[in-house]
């Protein structure tokens, strides 16, 4: 299973900084890069006009760090006029705007100068909120049907978005170096934050089979099965993999029985 740190490295948190003071923006960017969240700063914007234009023409980031007083106006005008599709952490030297800020996607209000401990606390708050809502979303997506109690969809992250993939679209699951990949029939790959053993318990046993310790394969993805020495089997799948998928002699009888169902 992925550790929290590995998961963040593979699925970086994309943020935007809206700050007109160059030293303050540079310091905040450096502090964000030093955290364990794998943060990618998509843009540093220093004007209200530039921020409005960027948000209107780009995909929403995961999080925005926003100063309130900018050289050409208040960033509160930005959140009033433009649909900001992500949480905002306000970073400012002024403490009188906090109540209004929380009315516009604000999840925290950090006063300058920003201290590392305070920044970490704000990021931690964001992660707790994200995990809470994602757990509720998983409860809706991971529908478990009547008698079988099997998963019908898997929730994965694609860029800055979460999408659900139906099990019928999945060719196989692959474990390597403590990471587990979901591989779709079109060849696209997604990292999962659970072990192959956990996934095996969640999927339809008639549809998926544990070929060996590294692969859990959908029957529909199997293109050819060949015999090897000592009653072993060689399995070829689509999309193809570079290594050989070998079923041990001990497991070959069970595999053939499953395949012939």
PDB file of C-alpha atoms in Angstrom:
ATOM      1  CA  UNK A   1       0.000   0.000   0.000  1.00  0.00           C
ATOM      2  CA  UNK A   2       1.182   3.531  -0.713  1.00  0.00           C
ATOM      3  CA  UNK A   3       2.378   5.547   2.205  1.00  0.00           C
ATOM      4  CA  UNK A   4       0.815   8.987   2.588  1.00  0.00           C
ATOM      5  CA  UNK A   5       4.094  10.570   1.489  1.00  0.00           C
ATOM      6  CA  UNK A   6       4.345   8.394  -1.661  1.00  0.00           C
ATOM      7  CA  UNK A   7       0.737   9.135  -2.529  1.00  0.00           C
ATOM      8  CA  UNK A   8       1.313  12.879  -2.404  1.00  0.00           C
ATOM      9  CA  UNK A   9       4.463  12.641  -4.491  1.00  0.00           C
ATOM     10  CA  UNK A  10       2.600  10.757  -7.208  1.00  0.00           C
ATOM     11  CA  UNK A  11      -0.486  12.965  -6.997  1.00  0.00           C
ATOM     12  CA  UNK A  12       0.892  16.449  -6.450  1.00  0.00           C
ATOM     13  CA  UNK A  13      -1.295  19.128  -4.928  1.00  0.00           C
ATOM     14  CA  UNK A  14      -1.682  21.888  -7.512  1.00  0.00           C
ATOM     15  CA  UNK A  15      -1.878  25.386  -6.056  1.00  0.00           C
ATOM     16  CA  UNK A  16      -2.000  28.988  -7.264  1.00  0.00           C
ATOM     17  CA  UNK A  17      -0.516  31.925  -5.370  1.00  0.00           C
ATOM     18  CA  UNK A  18      -2.145  35.351  -5.726  1.00  0.00           C
ATOM     19  CA  UNK A  19       0.265  37.846  -4.147  1.00  0.00           C
ATOM     20  CA  UNK A  20       1.554  41.211  -5.389  1.00  0.00           C
ATOM     21  CA  UNK A  21       4.591  41.419  -3.094  1.00  0.00           C
ATOM     22  CA  UNK A  22       7.390  39.580  -4.914  1.00  0.00           C
ATOM     23  CA  UNK A  23       9.432  38.661  -1.796  1.00  0.00           C
ATOM     24  CA  UNK A  24       6.307  37.385  -0.009  1.00  0.00           C
ATOM     25  CA  UNK A  25       5.262  35.302  -3.021  1.00  0.00           C
ATOM     26  CA  UNK A  26       8.759  33.835  -3.385  1.00  0.00           C
ATOM     27  CA  UNK A  27       8.928  32.993   0.327  1.00  0.00           C
ATOM     28  CA  UNK A  28       5.517  31.334   0.310  1.00  0.00           C
ATOM     29  CA  UNK A  29       6.402  29.301  -2.790  1.00  0.00           C
ATOM     30  CA  UNK A  30       9.624  28.136  -1.141  1.00  0.00           C
ATOM     31  CA  UNK A  31       7.826  27.198   2.078  1.00  0.00           C
ATOM     32  CA  UNK A  32       5.202  25.224   0.147  1.00  0.00           C
ATOM     33  CA  UNK A  33       7.907  23.346  -1.743  1.00  0.00           C
ATOM     34  CA  UNK A  34       9.540  22.355   1.540  1.00  0.00           C
ATOM     35  CA  UNK A  35       6.411  20.608   2.855  1.00  0.00           C
ATOM     36  CA  UNK A  36       5.728  16.878   2.470  1.00  0.00           C
ATOM     37  CA  UNK A  37       2.629  17.431   0.327  1.00  0.00           C
ATOM     38  CA  UNK A  38       4.289  17.285  -3.097  1.00  0.00           C
ATOM     39  CA  UNK A  39       2.984  20.732  -4.010  1.00  0.00           C
ATOM     40  CA  UNK A  40       3.147  22.038  -7.559  1.00  0.00           C
ATOM     41  CA  UNK A  41       2.694  25.805  -7.928  1.00  0.00           C
ATOM     42  CA  UNK A  42       0.808  26.271 -11.191  1.00  0.00           C
ATOM     43  CA  UNK A  43       1.021  30.056 -11.244  1.00  0.00           C
ATOM     44  CA  UNK A  44       2.020  33.099  -9.203  1.00  0.00           C
ATOM     45  CA  UNK A  45      -0.327  35.986 -10.019  1.00  0.00           C
ATOM     46  CA  UNK A  46       0.344  39.551  -8.831  1.00  0.00           C
ATOM     47  CA  UNK A  47      -2.718  41.528  -9.986  1.00  0.00           C
ATOM     48  CA  UNK A  48      -6.468  41.275  -9.610  1.00  0.00           C
ATOM     49  CA  UNK A  49      -6.954  41.527 -13.374  1.00  0.00           C
ATOM     50  CA  UNK A  50      -4.385  38.830 -14.055  1.00  0.00           C
ATOM     51  CA  UNK A  51      -5.921  36.520 -11.464  1.00  0.00           C
ATOM     52  CA  UNK A  52      -9.397  36.920 -12.960  1.00  0.00           C
ATOM     53  CA  UNK A  53      -8.094  36.155 -16.452  1.00  0.00           C
ATOM     54  CA  UNK A  54      -6.118  33.113 -15.290  1.00  0.00           C
ATOM     55  CA  UNK A  55      -8.990  31.560 -13.334  1.00  0.00           C
ATOM     56  CA  UNK A  56     -11.424  32.060 -16.210  1.00  0.00           C
ATOM     57  CA  UNK A  57      -9.138  30.353 -18.728  1.00  0.00           C
ATOM     58  CA  UNK A  58      -7.486  27.517 -16.752  1.00  0.00           C
ATOM     59  CA  UNK A  59      -8.580  24.348 -14.952  1.00  0.00           C
ATOM     60  CA  UNK A  60      -9.218  24.865 -11.272  1.00  0.00           C
ATOM     61  CA  UNK A  61      -6.242  24.122  -8.995  1.00  0.00           C
ATOM     62  CA  UNK A  62      -6.631  22.107  -5.801  1.00  0.00           C
ATOM     63  CA  UNK A  63      -6.054  25.158  -3.608  1.00  0.00           C
ATOM     64  CA  UNK A  64      -5.445  28.922  -3.886  1.00  0.00           C
ATOM     65  CA  UNK A  65      -3.319  31.024  -1.539  1.00  0.00           C
ATOM     66  CA  UNK A  66      -4.701  34.532  -1.852  1.00  0.00           C
ATOM     67  CA  UNK A  67      -3.538  37.864  -0.471  1.00  0.00           C
ATOM     68  CA  UNK A  68      -6.444  40.260   0.073  1.00  0.00           C
ATOM     69  CA  UNK A  69      -4.976  43.672  -0.736  1.00  0.00           C
ATOM     70  CA  UNK A  70      -3.491  43.705  -4.247  1.00  0.00           C
ATOM     71  CA  UNK A  71      -2.023  46.639  -6.166  1.00  0.00           C
ATOM     72  CA  UNK A  72      -5.114  47.000  -8.384  1.00  0.00           C
ATOM     73  CA  UNK A  73      -7.848  46.125  -5.898  1.00  0.00           C
ATOM     74  CA  UNK A  74      -9.095  43.632  -3.347  1.00  0.00           C
ATOM     75  CA  UNK A  75      -9.007  39.915  -4.078  1.00  0.00           C
ATOM     76  CA  UNK A  76     -12.407  39.719  -2.392  1.00  0.00           C
ATOM     77  CA  UNK A  77     -13.702  41.332  -5.599  1.00  0.00           C
ATOM     78  CA  UNK A  78     -12.244  38.351  -7.423  1.00  0.00           C
ATOM     79  CA  UNK A  79     -14.194  35.784  -5.413  1.00  0.00           C
ATOM     80  CA  UNK A  80     -17.330  37.925  -5.648  1.00  0.00           C
ATOM     81  CA  UNK A  81     -17.188  38.187  -9.447  1.00  0.00           C
ATOM     82  CA  UNK A  82     -15.519  34.973 -10.636  1.00  0.00           C
ATOM     83  CA  UNK A  83     -16.497  31.403  -9.834  1.00  0.00           C
ATOM     84  CA  UNK A  84     -13.532  29.982  -7.923  1.00  0.00           C
ATOM     85  CA  UNK A  85     -13.940  26.237  -8.022  1.00  0.00           C
ATOM     86  CA  UNK A  86     -11.596  25.306  -5.202  1.00  0.00           C
ATOM     87  CA  UNK A  87     -10.887  26.135  -1.531  1.00  0.00           C
ATOM     88  CA  UNK A  88      -8.980  29.320  -0.680  1.00  0.00           C
ATOM     89  CA  UNK A  89      -6.496  30.023   2.087  1.00  0.00           C
ATOM     90  CA  UNK A  90      -6.310  33.778   2.584  1.00  0.00           C
ATOM     91  CA  UNK A  91      -2.855  35.115   3.447  1.00  0.00           C
ATOM     92  CA  UNK A  92      -2.833  38.746   4.536  1.00  0.00           C
ATOM     93  CA  UNK A  93      -1.434  41.342   6.899  1.00  0.00           C
ATOM     94  CA  UNK A  94      -4.963  42.564   7.710  1.00  0.00           C
ATOM     95  CA  UNK A  95      -7.162  40.835  10.272  1.00  0.00           C
ATOM     96  CA  UNK A  96     -10.423  42.684   9.613  1.00  0.00           C
ATOM     97  CA  UNK A  97     -11.522  40.705   6.531  1.00  0.00           C
ATOM     98  CA  UNK A  98     -11.663  37.228   8.017  1.00  0.00           C
ATOM     99  CA  UNK A  99     -15.444  37.022   8.365  1.00  0.00           C
ATOM    100  CA  UNK A 100     -16.108  37.956   4.740  1.00  0.00           C
ATOM    101  CA  UNK A 101     -13.253  35.744   3.548  1.00  0.00           C
ATOM    102  CA  UNK A 102     -14.864  32.647   5.040  1.00  0.00           C
ATOM    103  CA  UNK A 103     -17.975  33.416   3.013  1.00  0.00           C
ATOM    104  CA  UNK A 104     -16.059  32.926  -0.260  1.00  0.00           C
ATOM    105  CA  UNK A 105     -14.533  29.422  -0.314  1.00  0.00           C
ATOM    106  CA  UNK A 106     -12.201  30.366   2.529  1.00  0.00           C
ATOM    107  CA  UNK A 107     -11.034  27.471   4.697  1.00  0.00           C
ATOM    108  CA  UNK A 108      -8.333  29.346   6.632  1.00  0.00           C
ATOM    109  CA  UNK A 109      -7.059  32.862   7.291  1.00  0.00           C
ATOM    110  CA  UNK A 110      -3.302  33.174   7.801  1.00  0.00           C
ATOM    111  CA  UNK A 111      -1.731  36.418   8.958  1.00  0.00           C
ATOM    112  CA  UNK A 112       1.630  37.629   7.659  1.00  0.00           C
ATOM    113  CA  UNK A 113       4.441  37.035   8.222  1.00  0.00           C
ATOM    114  CA  UNK A 114       3.618  33.412   7.522  1.00  0.00           C
ATOM    115  CA  UNK A 115       5.223  30.943   9.908  1.00  0.00           C
ATOM    116  CA  UNK A 116       6.004  27.416   8.781  1.00  0.00           C
ATOM    117  CA  UNK A 117       3.980  25.840  11.600  1.00  0.00           C
ATOM    118  CA  UNK A 118       0.946  27.953  10.707  1.00  0.00           C
ATOM    119  CA  UNK A 119       1.257  27.060   7.023  1.00  0.00           C
ATOM    120  CA  UNK A 120       1.507  23.346   7.856  1.00  0.00           C
ATOM    121  CA  UNK A 121      -1.606  23.650  10.008  1.00  0.00           C
ATOM    122  CA  UNK A 122      -3.541  25.292   7.158  1.00  0.00           C
ATOM    123  CA  UNK A 123      -2.475  22.567   4.716  1.00  0.00           C
ATOM    124  CA  UNK A 124      -3.391  19.915   7.264  1.00  0.00           C
ATOM    125  CA  UNK A 125      -6.845  21.452   7.603  1.00  0.00           C
ATOM    126  CA  UNK A 126      -7.271  21.325   3.821  1.00  0.00           C
ATOM    127  CA  UNK A 127      -6.263  17.656   3.737  1.00  0.00           C
ATOM    128  CA  UNK A 128      -8.656  16.749   6.553  1.00  0.00           C
ATOM    129  CA  UNK A 129     -11.536  18.458   4.761  1.00  0.00           C
ATOM    130  CA  UNK A 130     -10.617  16.808   1.459  1.00  0.00           C
ATOM    131  CA  UNK A 131     -10.420  13.353   3.029  1.00  0.00           C
ATOM    132  CA  UNK A 132     -13.771  13.842   4.751  1.00  0.00           C
ATOM    133  CA  UNK A 133     -15.584  14.768   1.560  1.00  0.00           C
ATOM    134  CA  UNK A 134     -13.745  12.147  -0.504  1.00  0.00           C
ATOM    135  CA  UNK A 135     -14.711   9.440   1.985  1.00  0.00           C
ATOM    136  CA  UNK A 136     -18.347  10.500   1.622  1.00  0.00           C
ATOM    137  CA  UNK A 137     -17.953  10.471  -2.162  1.00  0.00           C
ATOM    138  CA  UNK A 138     -16.402   6.994  -2.083  1.00  0.00           C
ATOM    139  CA  UNK A 139     -19.411   5.811  -0.164  1.00  0.00           C
ATOM    140  CA  UNK A 140     -21.589   6.840  -3.111  1.00  0.00           C
ATOM    141  CA  UNK A 141     -19.236   5.678  -5.864  1.00  0.00           C
ATOM    142  CA  UNK A 142     -18.207   2.343  -4.366  1.00  0.00           C
ATOM    143  CA  UNK A 143     -21.671   0.855  -4.541  1.00  0.00           C
ATOM    144  CA  UNK A 144     -21.796  -2.699  -3.287  1.00  0.00           C
ATOM    145  CA  UNK A 145     -24.544  -4.705  -4.975  1.00  0.00           C
ATOM    146  CA  UNK A 146     -27.071  -7.153  -3.486  1.00  0.00           C
ATOM    147  CA  UNK A 147     -25.742 -10.606  -2.632  1.00  0.00           C
ATOM    148  CA  UNK A 148     -22.181 -10.409  -3.948  1.00  0.00           C
ATOM    149  CA  UNK A 149     -21.013  -7.312  -2.136  1.00  0.00           C
ATOM    150  CA  UNK A 150     -18.460  -6.493  -4.839  1.00  0.00           C
ATOM    151  CA  UNK A 151     -17.089  -3.155  -5.979  1.00  0.00           C
ATOM    152  CA  UNK A 152     -18.459  -1.818  -9.245  1.00  0.00           C
ATOM    153  CA  UNK A 153     -16.209   1.242  -9.560  1.00  0.00           C
ATOM    154  CA  UNK A 154     -12.810   2.481  -8.404  1.00  0.00           C
ATOM    155  CA  UNK A 155     -12.095   6.098  -7.581  1.00  0.00           C
ATOM    156  CA  UNK A 156      -8.825   7.389  -9.073  1.00  0.00           C
ATOM    157  CA  UNK A 157      -7.121  10.741  -9.468  1.00  0.00           C
ATOM    158  CA  UNK A 158      -6.503  12.135 -12.956  1.00  0.00           C
ATOM    159  CA  UNK A 159      -4.639  15.432 -12.851  1.00  0.00           C
ATOM    160  CA  UNK A 160      -6.570  17.677 -10.502  1.00  0.00           C
ATOM    161  CA  UNK A 161      -9.783  15.675 -10.781  1.00  0.00           C
ATOM    162  CA  UNK A 162     -11.168  12.509  -9.227  1.00  0.00           C
ATOM    163  CA  UNK A 163     -12.932  10.134 -11.602  1.00  0.00           C
ATOM    164  CA  UNK A 164     -14.582   6.750 -11.170  1.00  0.00           C
ATOM    165  CA  UNK A 165     -13.659   3.799 -13.394  1.00  0.00           C
ATOM    166  CA  UNK A 166     -16.061   0.906 -13.837  1.00  0.00           C
ATOM    167  CA  UNK A 167     -14.576  -2.542 -13.279  1.00  0.00           C
ATOM    168  CA  UNK A 168     -15.554  -3.543 -16.831  1.00  0.00           C
ATOM    169  CA  UNK A 169     -13.046  -0.968 -18.112  1.00  0.00           C
ATOM    170  CA  UNK A 170     -10.154  -2.457 -16.101  1.00  0.00           C
ATOM    171  CA  UNK A 171      -7.715  -4.893 -17.759  1.00  0.00           C
ATOM    172  CA  UNK A 172      -5.684  -5.739 -14.663  1.00  0.00           C
ATOM    173  CA  UNK A 173      -4.145  -4.518 -11.420  1.00  0.00           C
ATOM    174  CA  UNK A 174      -0.363  -4.630 -11.120  1.00  0.00           C
ATOM    175  CA  UNK A 175       1.805  -4.453  -7.988  1.00  0.00           C
ATOM    176  CA  UNK A 176       5.416  -3.296  -8.233  1.00  0.00           C
ATOM    177  CA  UNK A 177       7.791  -1.874  -5.618  1.00  0.00           C
ATOM    178  CA  UNK A 178       4.967  -1.466  -3.078  1.00  0.00           C
ATOM    179  CA  UNK A 179       2.884   0.516  -5.566  1.00  0.00           C
ATOM    180  CA  UNK A 180      -0.346  -0.763  -7.111  1.00  0.00           C
ATOM    181  CA  UNK A 181      -1.483   0.371 -10.555  1.00  0.00           C
ATOM    182  CA  UNK A 182      -4.921   0.075 -12.066  1.00  0.00           C
ATOM    183  CA  UNK A 183      -4.462  -0.479 -15.829  1.00  0.00           C
ATOM    184  CA  UNK A 184      -7.452   0.239 -18.012  1.00  0.00           C
ATOM    185  CA  UNK A 185      -8.163  -1.589 -21.284  1.00  0.00           C
ATOM    186  CA  UNK A 186      -7.010   1.487 -23.239  1.00  0.00           C
ATOM    187  CA  UNK A 187      -3.603   1.265 -21.530  1.00  0.00           C
ATOM    188  CA  UNK A 188      -4.032   4.230 -19.177  1.00  0.00           C
ATOM    189  CA  UNK A 189      -2.627   3.717 -15.675  1.00  0.00           C
ATOM    190  CA  UNK A 190      -3.618   5.044 -12.264  1.00  0.00           C
ATOM    191  CA  UNK A 191      -1.993   4.661  -8.837  1.00  0.00           C
ATOM    192  CA  UNK A 192      -4.201   3.231  -6.086  1.00  0.00           C
ATOM    193  CA  UNK A 193      -3.679   3.720  -2.346  1.00  0.00           C
ATOM    194  CA  UNK A 194      -4.483   0.120  -1.373  1.00  0.00           C
ATOM    195  CA  UNK A 195      -2.805  -3.277  -1.626  1.00  0.00           C
ATOM    196  CA  UNK A 196      -3.427  -5.951  -4.251  1.00  0.00           C
ATOM    197  CA  UNK A 197      -4.722  -8.253  -1.519  1.00  0.00           C
ATOM    198  CA  UNK A 198      -7.315  -5.661  -0.499  1.00  0.00           C
ATOM    199  CA  UNK A 199      -8.401  -5.136  -4.094  1.00  0.00           C
ATOM    200  CA  UNK A 200      -8.711  -8.895  -4.640  1.00  0.00           C
ATOM    201  CA  UNK A 201     -11.286  -9.062  -1.841  1.00  0.00           C
ATOM    202  CA  UNK A 202     -13.307  -6.202  -3.347  1.00  0.00           C
ATOM    203  CA  UNK A 203     -13.701  -7.372  -6.949  1.00  0.00           C
ATOM    204  CA  UNK A 204     -15.913 -10.038  -8.529  1.00  0.00           C
ATOM    205  CA  UNK A 205     -13.991 -13.321  -8.227  1.00  0.00           C
ATOM    206  CA  UNK A 206     -15.638 -14.557 -11.406  1.00  0.00           C
ATOM    207  CA  UNK A 207     -14.307 -11.574 -13.351  1.00  0.00           C
ATOM    208  CA  UNK A 208     -10.828 -11.164 -11.790  1.00  0.00           C
ATOM    209  CA  UNK A 209      -8.222 -13.749 -10.827  1.00  0.00           C
ATOM    210  CA  UNK A 210      -4.897 -13.436  -9.019  1.00  0.00           C
ATOM    211  CA  UNK A 211      -2.546 -14.818 -11.690  1.00  0.00           C
ATOM    212  CA  UNK A 212       0.481 -14.468  -9.411  1.00  0.00           C
ATOM    213  CA  UNK A 213       1.636 -12.265  -6.540  1.00  0.00           C
ATOM    214  CA  UNK A 214       1.965  -9.230  -8.859  1.00  0.00           C
ATOM    215  CA  UNK A 215      -1.068  -9.401 -11.164  1.00  0.00           C
ATOM    216  CA  UNK A 216      -4.843  -9.474 -10.650  1.00  0.00           C
ATOM    217  CA  UNK A 217      -6.290  -9.947 -14.139  1.00  0.00           C
ATOM    218  CA  UNK A 218      -9.707  -9.455 -15.744  1.00  0.00           C
ATOM    219  CA  UNK A 219     -10.722 -12.533 -17.758  1.00  0.00           C
ATOM    220  CA  UNK A 220     -11.707 -10.244 -20.645  1.00  0.00           C
ATOM    221  CA  UNK A 221      -8.103  -8.985 -20.893  1.00  0.00           C
ATOM    222  CA  UNK A 222      -6.587 -12.467 -21.392  1.00  0.00           C
ATOM    223  CA  UNK A 223      -5.605 -13.072 -25.037  1.00  0.00           C
ATOM    224  CA  UNK A 224      -3.703 -16.345 -24.849  1.00  0.00           C
ATOM    225  CA  UNK A 225      -2.716 -19.016 -22.342  1.00  0.00           C
ATOM    226  CA  UNK A 226       0.205 -21.343 -23.133  1.00  0.00           C
ATOM    227  CA  UNK A 227       1.669 -24.328 -21.305  1.00  0.00           C
ATOM    228  CA  UNK A 228       5.175 -24.242 -19.862  1.00  0.00           C
ATOM    229  CA  UNK A 229       7.383 -26.856 -18.262  1.00  0.00           C
ATOM    230  CA  UNK A 230       6.334 -28.399 -14.943  1.00  0.00           C
ATOM    231  CA  UNK A 231       2.620 -27.635 -15.528  1.00  0.00           C
ATOM    232  CA  UNK A 232       3.125 -23.877 -15.382  1.00  0.00           C
ATOM    233  CA  UNK A 233       1.078 -21.544 -17.574  1.00  0.00           C
ATOM    234  CA  UNK A 234       2.065 -18.429 -19.499  1.00  0.00           C
ATOM    235  CA  UNK A 235      -0.669 -15.783 -19.669  1.00  0.00           C
ATOM    236  CA  UNK A 236      -0.716 -13.037 -22.306  1.00  0.00           C
ATOM    237  CA  UNK A 237      -2.892  -9.990 -21.706  1.00  0.00           C
ATOM    238  CA  UNK A 238      -4.047  -6.923 -23.591  1.00  0.00           C
ATOM    239  CA  UNK A 239      -2.652  -4.322 -23.132  1.00  0.00           C
ATOM    240  CA  UNK A 240       0.611  -6.263 -23.242  1.00  0.00           C
ATOM    241  CA  UNK A 241       3.192  -6.160 -20.442  1.00  0.00           C
ATOM    242  CA  UNK A 242       6.954  -6.453 -20.718  1.00  0.00           C
ATOM    243  CA  UNK A 243       7.365  -9.228 -18.170  1.00  0.00           C
ATOM    244  CA  UNK A 244       6.012 -12.767 -18.356  1.00  0.00           C
ATOM    245  CA  UNK A 245       2.837 -13.528 -16.439  1.00  0.00           C
ATOM    246  CA  UNK A 246       3.410 -17.058 -15.180  1.00  0.00           C
ATOM    247  CA  UNK A 247       0.932 -19.135 -13.211  1.00  0.00           C
ATOM    248  CA  UNK A 248       2.736 -21.547 -10.904  1.00  0.00           C
ATOM    249  CA  UNK A 249       2.190 -25.298 -11.158  1.00  0.00           C
ATOM    250  CA  UNK A 250       0.460 -25.202  -7.761  1.00  0.00           C
ATOM    251  CA  UNK A 251      -2.075 -22.641  -8.976  1.00  0.00           C
ATOM    252  CA  UNK A 252      -2.507 -23.720 -12.603  1.00  0.00           C
ATOM    253  CA  UNK A 253      -5.418 -26.116 -11.931  1.00  0.00           C
ATOM    254  CA  UNK A 254      -7.372 -23.416 -10.081  1.00  0.00           C
ATOM    255  CA  UNK A 255      -6.613 -20.891 -12.802  1.00  0.00           C
ATOM    256  CA  UNK A 256      -7.843 -23.203 -15.578  1.00  0.00           C
ATOM    257  CA  UNK A 257     -10.988 -23.979 -13.603  1.00  0.00           C
ATOM    258  CA  UNK A 258     -11.660 -20.242 -13.170  1.00  0.00           C
ATOM    259  CA  UNK A 259     -10.952 -19.538 -16.855  1.00  0.00           C
ATOM    260  CA  UNK A 260     -13.357 -22.262 -17.989  1.00  0.00           C
ATOM    261  CA  UNK A 261     -16.280 -21.071 -15.888  1.00  0.00           C
TER     262      UNK A 261
END
